[in-house]
Short mmCIF file of C-alpha atoms in Angstrom, two decimals:
data_model
loop_
_atom_site.label_atom_id
_atom_site.label_comp_id
_atom_site.label_asym_id
_atom_site.label_seq_id
_atom_site.Cartn_x
_atom_site.Cartn_y
_atom_site.Cartn_z
CA MET A 738 -9.28 5.48 -14.37
CA ASN A 739 -5.92 6.77 -15.34
CA SER A 740 -2.51 4.80 -16.17
CA THR A 741 -1.28 4.71 -12.84
CA GLU A 742 -4.49 3.37 -11.42
CA GLU A 743 -4.58 0.67 -14.46
CA PHE A 744 -0.72 -0.05 -13.68
CA LEU A 745 -1.57 -0.70 -9.81
CA LEU A 746 -4.63 -2.77 -10.53
CA ASP A 747 -2.57 -5.03 -12.89
CA PHE A 748 0.33 -5.33 -10.29
CA PHE A 749 -2.06 -6.62 -7.75
CA LYS A 750 -2.18 -10.00 -9.72
CA GLU A 751 1.37 -10.43 -9.04
CA LYS A 752 2.81 -12.10 -6.01
CA PRO A 753 3.11 -9.81 -2.87
CA ILE A 754 6.31 -9.54 -0.96
CA GLY A 755 4.57 -9.98 2.20
CA ASN A 756 1.48 -9.82 4.39
CA THR A 757 1.08 -7.87 7.81
CA GLU A 758 -1.84 -7.62 10.00
CA HIS A 759 -3.73 -4.66 8.01
CA PHE A 760 -1.70 -4.73 4.60
CA THR A 761 -0.71 -6.89 1.84
CA TRP A 762 2.80 -5.48 0.41
CA PHE A 763 3.85 -5.16 -3.03
CA ILE A 764 7.03 -3.44 -4.80
CA THR A 765 6.96 -2.16 -8.38
CA ASP A 766 9.68 -0.74 -10.04
CA ILE A 767 8.62 2.85 -8.85
CA VAL A 768 6.65 2.53 -5.74
CA VAL A 769 6.23 0.27 -2.67
CA VAL A 770 2.41 -0.34 -2.17
CA ALA A 771 0.51 -1.31 1.12
CA LEU A 772 -2.77 -2.59 -0.06
CA PHE A 773 -5.34 -2.23 2.84
CA LYS A 774 -6.77 -5.62 3.71
CA GLU A 775 -10.21 -5.22 5.50
CA GLY A 776 -11.66 -2.51 7.69
CA GLU A 777 -12.57 1.32 6.74
CA ASN A 778 -10.60 2.89 9.75
CA TYR A 779 -7.96 5.14 8.05
CA GLU A 780 -6.45 6.25 11.27
CA ILE A 781 -5.65 2.62 12.42
CA TYR A 782 -4.20 1.90 9.06
CA ASN A 783 -2.33 5.13 9.03
CA SER A 784 -0.76 4.79 12.48
CA ASN A 785 0.28 0.93 11.67
CA VAL A 786 1.63 1.18 8.45
CA GLU A 787 5.48 1.94 9.24
CA ILE A 788 5.35 -0.66 12.06
CA GLU A 789 4.08 -3.36 9.85
CA ALA A 790 6.53 -2.24 7.16
CA ASN A 791 9.31 -2.67 9.67
CA ASN A 792 7.86 -6.26 10.33
CA ILE A 793 8.73 -7.38 6.91
CA ALA A 794 12.04 -5.42 6.78
CA LEU A 795 11.07 -2.56 4.87
CA ASP A 796 12.32 0.94 5.76
CA ILE A 797 9.57 3.49 4.57
CA THR A 798 10.35 6.19 7.08
CA LYS A 799 12.08 8.50 4.46
CA GLU A 800 9.76 7.92 1.78
CA GLU A 801 6.73 10.22 0.65
CA LYS A 802 3.45 8.60 1.41
CA GLU A 803 0.23 8.94 -0.45
CA TYR A 804 -3.27 7.49 0.24
CA LEU A 805 -5.18 6.55 -2.65
CA GLN A 806 -8.44 4.75 -3.33
CA ILE A 807 -8.89 2.71 -6.70
CA ASN A 808 -12.48 1.58 -7.10
CA ASP A 809 -13.08 -0.39 -3.90
CA LYS A 810 -9.29 -1.02 -3.14
CA LYS A 811 -7.56 1.25 -0.56
CA LEU A 812 -3.88 1.81 -0.22
CA PHE A 813 -0.59 3.76 0.36
CA LEU A 814 1.96 4.41 -2.05
CA PHE A 815 5.55 4.96 -0.88
CA TYR A 816 8.24 6.85 -3.19
CA SER A 817 10.99 8.87 -3.05
#
């Protein structure tokens, strides 16, 4: 496990900024994280992430998006 993965796993112990149907949302000093809740269907999660971000007043449309899997956790990272 690299230092980025360790940083993210530690951050998931903090209070999230919001919850939507498919994601639990976190903001770190450098990224916005959409942590998958349940399910394995990447396509559904990928198509809903921007809509659900808007539901909690996050504009991620101009951010770079990266998919990661760390152990059993799946997530999208958003950064500039």
